[in-house]
Coordinates of C-alpha atoms and ligand atoms in Angstrom, one line a residue:
M843 CA -142.0 -150.2 75.0
D844 CA -142.6 -146.5 75.9
G845 CA -142.3 -145.3 72.3
A846 CA -144.3 -148.3 71.1
A847 CA -147.0 -147.7 73.6
I848 CA -147.3 -144.0 72.8
D849 CA -147.5 -144.9 69.1
R850 CA -150.1 -147.5 69.8
I851 CA -152.4 -145.0 71.6
G852 CA -151.8 -142.6 68.8
R853 CA -152.9 -145.2 66.2
A854 CA -155.9 -146.1 68.4
R855 CA -156.9 -142.4 68.5
D856 CA -156.6 -142.2 64.7
A857 CA -158.8 -145.2 64.3
M858 CA -161.3 -143.7 66.8
R859 CA -161.5 -140.5 64.8
R860 CA -162.1 -142.5 61.6
A861 CA -164.8 -144.5 63.3
G862 CA -166.4 -141.6 65.0
V863 CA -165.7 -142.9 68.5
S864 CA -165.4 -140.2 71.2
T865 CA -164.1 -142.3 74.1
M866 CA -162.6 -145.6 74.8
C867 CA -162.8 -147.2 78.3
I868 CA -160.3 -150.1 78.6
G869 CA -160.3 -152.3 81.6
P870 CA -157.7 -154.9 82.7
G871 CA -156.7 -157.3 80.0
A872 CA -154.8 -157.6 76.7
D873 CA -156.0 -154.2 75.3
L874 CA -154.8 -152.4 78.4
R875 CA -151.4 -154.2 78.2
Y876 CA -151.2 -153.4 74.5
L877 CA -152.1 -149.7 74.7
A878 CA -150.5 -148.7 78.1
G879 CA -148.1 -151.5 78.9
Y880 CA -150.0 -152.1 82.1
H881 CA -150.5 -155.7 83.3
A882 CA -153.4 -155.0 85.7
L883 CA -155.2 -157.2 88.2
S884 CA -158.8 -157.8 87.2
L885 CA -160.6 -157.0 90.4
E886 CA -163.9 -155.6 91.8
R887 CA -162.1 -152.3 92.2
L888 CA -162.2 -150.2 89.0
T889 CA -159.1 -149.9 86.8
L890 CA -159.8 -148.1 83.5
L891 CA -157.7 -146.5 80.8
V892 CA -159.7 -143.6 79.3
V893 CA -158.7 -142.6 75.7
Q894 CA -160.3 -139.7 74.1
A895 CA -159.7 -138.0 70.8
D896 CA -159.0 -134.6 72.2
R897 CA -157.6 -135.2 75.6
D898 CA -154.5 -136.9 77.0
P899 CA -155.1 -140.6 78.0
V900 CA -155.6 -141.2 81.7
L901 CA -155.4 -144.4 83.7
V902 CA -157.8 -144.5 86.6
V903 CA -156.5 -146.9 89.3
P904 CA -157.3 -147.8 92.9
E905 CA -154.9 -145.9 95.1
L906 CA -153.4 -149.2 96.4
E907 CA -152.4 -150.2 92.9
R908 CA -150.7 -147.0 91.9
P909 CA -147.3 -148.4 92.9
R910 CA -148.0 -151.5 90.8
A911 CA -148.7 -149.3 87.8
L912 CA -145.7 -147.1 88.4
S913 CA -143.4 -150.1 88.8
Q914 CA -144.4 -151.1 85.2
G915 CA -143.5 -147.7 83.9
V916 CA -147.1 -146.8 83.1
G917 CA -146.6 -143.3 84.5
E918 CA -144.2 -142.5 81.6
R919 CA -146.8 -143.4 79.0
V920 CA -150.1 -142.0 80.4
D921 CA -151.3 -139.8 83.3
I922 CA -152.3 -141.8 86.3
V923 CA -155.2 -140.7 88.5
A924 CA -155.7 -142.8 91.7
W925 CA -159.0 -143.1 93.5
G926 CA -159.2 -143.6 97.3
E927 CA -160.8 -146.5 99.0
T928 CA -163.9 -144.6 100.1
E929 CA -164.3 -142.6 96.8
D930 CA -166.6 -143.5 94.0
P931 CA -164.3 -144.2 91.0
L932 CA -167.2 -143.3 88.7
D933 CA -167.2 -139.8 90.0
V934 CA -163.5 -139.6 89.4
L935 CA -164.1 -141.0 85.9
R936 CA -166.8 -138.4 85.1
G937 CA -164.4 -135.7 86.2
I938 CA -161.9 -136.9 83.6
A939 CA -164.1 -137.9 80.7
G940 CA -166.9 -135.4 81.1
D941 CA -170.2 -136.5 79.6
P942 CA -169.3 -138.0 76.3
L943 CA -171.8 -138.0 73.4
G944 CA -172.0 -140.6 70.7
T945 CA -170.1 -143.8 70.8
V946 CA -168.1 -144.9 73.8
C947 CA -166.2 -148.2 73.3
V948 CA -165.5 -150.5 76.2
S949 CA -163.0 -153.3 76.2
D950 CA -164.6 -156.7 75.4
R951 CA -163.6 -158.2 78.7
L952 CA -164.8 -155.4 80.9
W953 CA -167.0 -156.9 83.6
A954 CA -170.7 -156.4 83.1
A955 CA -170.8 -154.9 86.6
F956 CA -168.6 -152.0 85.4
L957 CA -170.4 -151.6 82.1
L958 CA -173.8 -151.2 83.9
R959 CA -172.3 -148.5 86.1
L960 CA -170.7 -146.8 83.1
E961 CA -174.1 -146.6 81.4
H962 CA -175.3 -144.6 84.4
T963 CA -172.2 -142.4 84.4
F964 CA -172.4 -141.6 80.7
P965 CA -176.1 -141.5 80.1
R966 CA -175.9 -139.8 76.7
A967 CA -173.4 -142.3 75.2
R968 CA -174.0 -145.3 73.0
F969 CA -171.8 -148.3 74.0
E970 CA -169.9 -150.5 71.6
L971 CA -167.0 -152.9 71.9
A972 CA -163.4 -151.6 71.8
S973 CA -162.2 -154.6 69.7
A974 CA -163.5 -152.7 66.7
I975 CA -160.7 -150.2 67.3
T976 CA -158.0 -152.4 69.0
G977 CA -158.5 -155.6 67.1
P978 CA -157.1 -154.4 63.8
L979 CA -154.2 -152.8 65.5
R980 CA -153.3 -156.0 67.5
L981 CA -153.7 -158.3 64.4
R982 CA -150.3 -157.5 62.9
K983 CA -147.4 -158.0 65.3
D984 CA -144.4 -155.8 65.2
E985 CA -140.8 -157.0 65.4
R986 CA -140.7 -156.9 69.2
E987 CA -143.9 -158.8 69.6
I988 CA -142.8 -161.5 67.1
A989 CA -139.5 -161.8 69.1
S990 CA -141.5 -162.5 72.2
L991 CA -143.7 -165.0 70.4
R992 CA -140.6 -166.7 69.0
E993 CA -139.0 -167.0 72.4
A994 CA -142.2 -168.4 73.9
G995 CA -142.3 -170.9 71.0
R996 CA -138.7 -171.9 71.5
I997 CA -139.3 -172.7 75.2
A998 CA -142.4 -174.7 74.3
D999 CA -140.4 -176.6 71.6
E1000 CA -137.8 -177.5 74.1
V1001 CA -140.5 -179.0 76.4
A1002 CA -142.0 -180.9 73.4
W1003 CA -138.6 -182.4 72.6
A1004 CA -138.1 -183.4 76.2
L1005 CA -141.5 -184.9 76.4
G1006 CA -140.6 -187.3 73.5
E1007 CA -138.1 -189.0 75.9
E1008 CA -140.4 -189.3 78.9
R1009 CA -141.6 -192.6 80.3
M1010 CA -145.3 -192.1 81.0
T1011 CA -146.6 -195.6 81.7
G1012 CA -148.1 -195.6 85.2
R1013 CA -148.0 -191.8 85.6
T1014 CA -151.2 -189.8 85.6
E1015 CA -152.3 -187.1 83.1
R1016 CA -152.3 -184.6 86.0
S1017 CA -148.7 -185.4 86.9
V1018 CA -147.5 -185.0 83.4
S1019 CA -149.4 -181.8 83.0
R1020 CA -147.6 -180.5 86.1
W1021 CA -144.3 -181.6 84.8
I1022 CA -144.9 -179.7 81.6
G1023 CA -145.8 -176.5 83.5
D1024 CA -142.7 -176.8 85.6
R1025 CA -140.5 -177.2 82.5
L1026 CA -142.1 -174.2 80.9
L1027 CA -141.3 -172.0 83.9
A1028 CA -137.8 -173.5 84.3
G1029 CA -137.3 -172.7 80.6
G1030 CA -138.1 -169.0 81.1
C1031 CA -141.8 -168.5 80.7
E1032 CA -143.2 -166.1 83.2
R1033 CA -146.6 -167.9 83.4
V1034 CA -148.0 -171.2 82.3
S1035 CA -151.1 -170.6 80.1
F1036 CA -152.4 -174.2 80.1
A1037 CA -151.1 -177.8 79.8
I1038 CA -153.6 -180.2 78.4
V1039 CA -152.5 -183.8 78.7
A1040 CA -155.0 -186.5 77.4
G1041 CA -154.3 -190.2 77.1
G1042 CA -156.1 -193.0 75.3
P1043 CA -159.9 -192.3 75.0
D1044 CA -159.4 -188.9 76.9
A1045 CA -157.6 -187.6 73.9
A1046 CA -160.8 -187.7 71.9
S1047 CA -161.8 -184.6 73.9
P1048 CA -159.9 -181.6 72.4
H1049 CA -160.0 -179.5 75.6
H1050 CA -159.7 -182.4 78.0
E1051 CA -159.0 -181.5 81.6
A1052 CA -156.0 -183.5 82.8
S1053 CA -157.3 -186.3 85.1
D1054 CA -156.0 -189.1 87.4
R1055 CA -156.1 -191.6 84.5
T1056 CA -152.8 -193.5 84.4
F1057 CA -151.1 -194.1 81.1
A1058 CA -150.6 -197.6 79.6
P1059 CA -148.7 -198.9 76.6
G1060 CA -150.4 -198.2 73.3
D1061 CA -152.0 -195.0 74.5
A1062 CA -152.0 -192.0 72.2
V1063 CA -151.0 -189.0 74.3
V1064 CA -152.1 -185.5 73.2
C1065 CA -150.1 -182.7 74.9
D1066 CA -151.2 -179.2 74.2
F1067 CA -149.5 -176.5 76.2
G1068 CA -148.1 -173.0 76.3
G1069 CA -146.6 -170.2 78.5
T1070 CA -145.9 -166.6 78.1
V1071 CA -142.9 -164.4 77.5
D1072 CA -143.4 -160.6 78.0
G1073 CA -147.1 -161.5 78.0
Y1074 CA -147.0 -163.2 74.6
G1075 CA -148.0 -166.8 74.5
S1076 CA -146.9 -170.1 72.9
D1077 CA -149.3 -172.9 72.0
I1078 CA -148.0 -176.2 70.7
T1079 CA -149.6 -179.6 70.4
R1080 CA -147.9 -182.9 69.8
T1081 CA -149.4 -186.4 69.9
F1082 CA -147.2 -189.2 71.1
V1083 CA -147.7 -192.9 71.5
I1084 CA -146.5 -195.1 74.3
G1085 CA -144.6 -197.9 72.7
E1086 CA -146.0 -199.0 69.3
P1087 CA -149.2 -197.5 67.8
D1088 CA -151.9 -199.7 66.4
D1089 CA -152.5 -199.3 62.6
D1090 CA -155.4 -196.8 62.9
L1091 CA -153.5 -194.5 65.2
A1092 CA -150.4 -194.6 62.9
A1093 CA -152.5 -193.9 59.8
I1094 CA -154.6 -191.1 61.4
H1095 CA -151.5 -189.4 62.8
E1096 CA -150.0 -189.3 59.3
I1097 CA -153.3 -187.9 57.9
V1098 CA -153.3 -185.1 60.5
R1099 CA -149.6 -184.5 59.9
R1100 CA -150.1 -184.0 56.2
A1101 CA -153.2 -181.8 56.8
Q1102 CA -151.1 -179.6 59.2
E1103 CA -148.3 -179.4 56.6
Q1104 CA -150.6 -178.5 53.8
A1105 CA -152.2 -175.8 55.8
V1106 CA -148.9 -174.3 56.9
H1107 CA -147.8 -174.3 53.2
A1108 CA -150.9 -172.5 52.2
V1109 CA -150.0 -169.5 54.5
K1110 CA -148.9 -166.4 52.6
P1111 CA -149.9 -162.8 52.3
G1112 CA -153.1 -162.3 50.4
V1113 CA -154.4 -165.8 51.0
S1114 CA -157.6 -165.8 53.1
A1115 CA -157.8 -167.3 56.6
S1116 CA -160.6 -169.6 55.3
A1117 CA -158.3 -170.9 52.6
V1118 CA -155.8 -172.1 55.2
D1119 CA -158.6 -173.9 57.0
A1120 CA -159.8 -175.4 53.8
A1121 CA -156.3 -176.7 53.0
A1122 CA -156.2 -178.7 56.3
R1123 CA -159.8 -179.8 56.0
A1124 CA -159.4 -181.2 52.5
V1125 CA -156.7 -183.6 53.5
I1126 CA -158.7 -184.9 56.4
A1127 CA -162.0 -185.1 54.5
D1128 CA -160.4 -186.9 51.6
A1129 CA -159.2 -189.5 54.0
G1130 CA -162.7 -190.0 55.3
Y1131 CA -162.4 -188.3 58.7
G1132 CA -164.0 -184.9 57.9
D1133 CA -166.7 -185.3 60.5
A1134 CA -164.1 -186.1 63.2
F1135 CA -162.3 -182.7 62.7
V1136 CA -164.7 -180.9 64.9
H1137 CA -163.0 -177.5 65.4
R1138 CA -161.6 -174.6 63.3
T1139 CA -158.0 -175.0 62.1
G1140 CA -156.6 -172.2 64.2
H1141 CA -156.7 -169.0 66.1
G1142 CA -154.6 -165.9 66.4
I1143 CA -152.2 -165.6 69.3
G1144 CA -150.5 -162.7 71.0
L1145 CA -151.3 -161.1 74.4
E1146 CA -154.3 -163.4 74.4
E1147 CA -154.2 -167.2 73.9
H1148 CA -157.1 -166.9 71.4
E1149 CA -157.5 -163.8 69.3
G1150 CA -157.9 -162.8 65.7
P1151 CA -157.4 -163.9 63.0
Y1152 CA -159.5 -167.0 63.4
I1153 CA -158.6 -169.7 60.8
V1154 CA -162.0 -170.8 60.0
A1155 CA -164.5 -171.2 57.1
G1156 CA -166.2 -167.9 56.5
N1157 CA -163.4 -165.7 57.7
D1158 CA -162.2 -164.3 54.4
V1159 CA -159.8 -161.8 55.9
P1160 CA -156.6 -161.8 53.8
L1161 CA -153.4 -162.8 55.6
D1162 CA -150.9 -160.0 56.1
P1163 CA -147.2 -160.1 57.2
G1164 CA -147.0 -160.0 61.0
M1165 CA -150.2 -162.0 61.7
A1166 CA -149.6 -164.9 64.0
F1167 CA -151.9 -167.8 64.5
S1168 CA -152.0 -171.5 65.3
V1169 CA -152.4 -174.3 62.7
E1170 CA -153.9 -177.2 64.6
P1171 CA -156.0 -179.7 62.7
G1172 CA -157.1 -182.8 64.7
V1173 CA -159.1 -186.0 64.4
Y1174 CA -161.2 -187.2 67.4
L1175 CA -162.7 -190.7 67.7
A1176 CA -165.0 -190.9 70.7
G1177 CA -164.1 -193.8 73.0
R1178 CA -160.9 -194.5 71.2
F1179 CA -158.3 -191.7 70.8
G1180 CA -157.5 -188.3 69.3
V1181 CA -154.7 -186.8 67.4
R1182 CA -153.8 -183.1 67.1
I1183 CA -150.7 -181.3 65.8
E1184 CA -150.3 -177.6 66.4
D1185 CA -147.7 -175.0 65.6
I1186 CA -147.7 -171.2 65.7
V1187 CA -147.1 -169.7 62.3
V1188 CA -146.2 -166.0 61.5
V1189 CA -147.0 -164.6 58.1
T1190 CA -143.8 -163.3 56.4
D1191 CA -143.4 -161.2 53.3
D1192 CA -143.7 -164.3 51.1
G1193 CA -145.0 -167.2 53.1
G1194 CA -145.4 -168.4 56.7
E1195 CA -142.7 -169.1 59.3
R1196 CA -143.3 -171.9 61.8
L1197 CA -142.4 -170.9 65.4
N1198 CA -142.4 -174.6 66.4
V1199 CA -140.1 -177.1 64.9
A1200 CA -140.2 -180.0 67.4
P1201 CA -140.8 -183.3 65.5
H1202 CA -144.2 -183.6 63.8
E1203 CA -143.9 -187.3 63.3
L1204 CA -145.5 -189.8 65.7
V1205 CA -142.9 -190.0 68.4
R1206 CA -142.8 -193.3 70.3
L1207 CA -142.3 -192.9 74.1
P1208 CA -140.5 -195.6 76.0
A1209 CA -143.2 -198.2 77.0
Ligands
LIG46 ZN1 -157.8 -175.3 71.9
LIG47 ZN1 -153.1 -175.6 71.7
LIG48 ZN1 -154.3 -173.4 69.9

């Protein structure tokens, strides 16, 4: 991690030089974790990594969080400057960064409250988003990052397999969601990212919030969940049926399964992200359900649950080895049911590797 983090900051500074960026100010979030290996709390107290082309990087932290940063080894990667409870951290920041001219990049998730104060602190700067610098770096995962994604995917797969044997009739979405979260943690995830459970008509809402609805035989059950390993997430969706499916559900599940398969097969270096989306969309549109596939085919995944590359029409970025993203077509019929199937796929030298292999067929749960 230490060597990797130093190398990452070095590459970020190279990109800053090329882009004519004098300073980057990175608040808590994935960019900070990526660059400095610091998993920070996002609080009203300022935490900020300052990266400048011609000075050593400095992490500004509240005094009471210095031990947290040190315990994560951050002091071996960057200098740490702590500010006291009654100090103004912006004064401390100005002492470190000076009065930068030109472009200052701030992390995309930096709170507006901090950005407004930064604008006063650096009056001569022009502010832009740091994702212009960090996005391209984070897009291609290295071996260690892929190993974390793979382990997170393996744990999610185990939960998906186990779900296929659960009796759900009479249970609520909320209780099954909790069950999934507990299994992810028991399996080795450090954190549950989300656990969507949607039964019957609720499954027609792609981001349904698990409710107190109880399951009944014949329900389609969409389970979409993930947890993190070393900060890197998993994200898997499987659609089950309680007992026997009706003909429409069985047919639509098979359409979505083929769409997902076609899209995964389309993944290889040089192919555009939009072509992967088109591969899934063609199968669903040909079957007459194009209007019911209401979202993009996928999103990148890493230290964030959703990041680049987005697998969507109009994104012509060519796929490159090391990119990791979801392939998750779905069909949603309001008032009736929904079906989605999702795997994480990593681009290899000659294709794509699925990180999820739990059964893609429509698994029948005991009624
Ligand atoms: Zn989603
Ligand atoms: Zn998902
Ligand atoms: Zn997803």
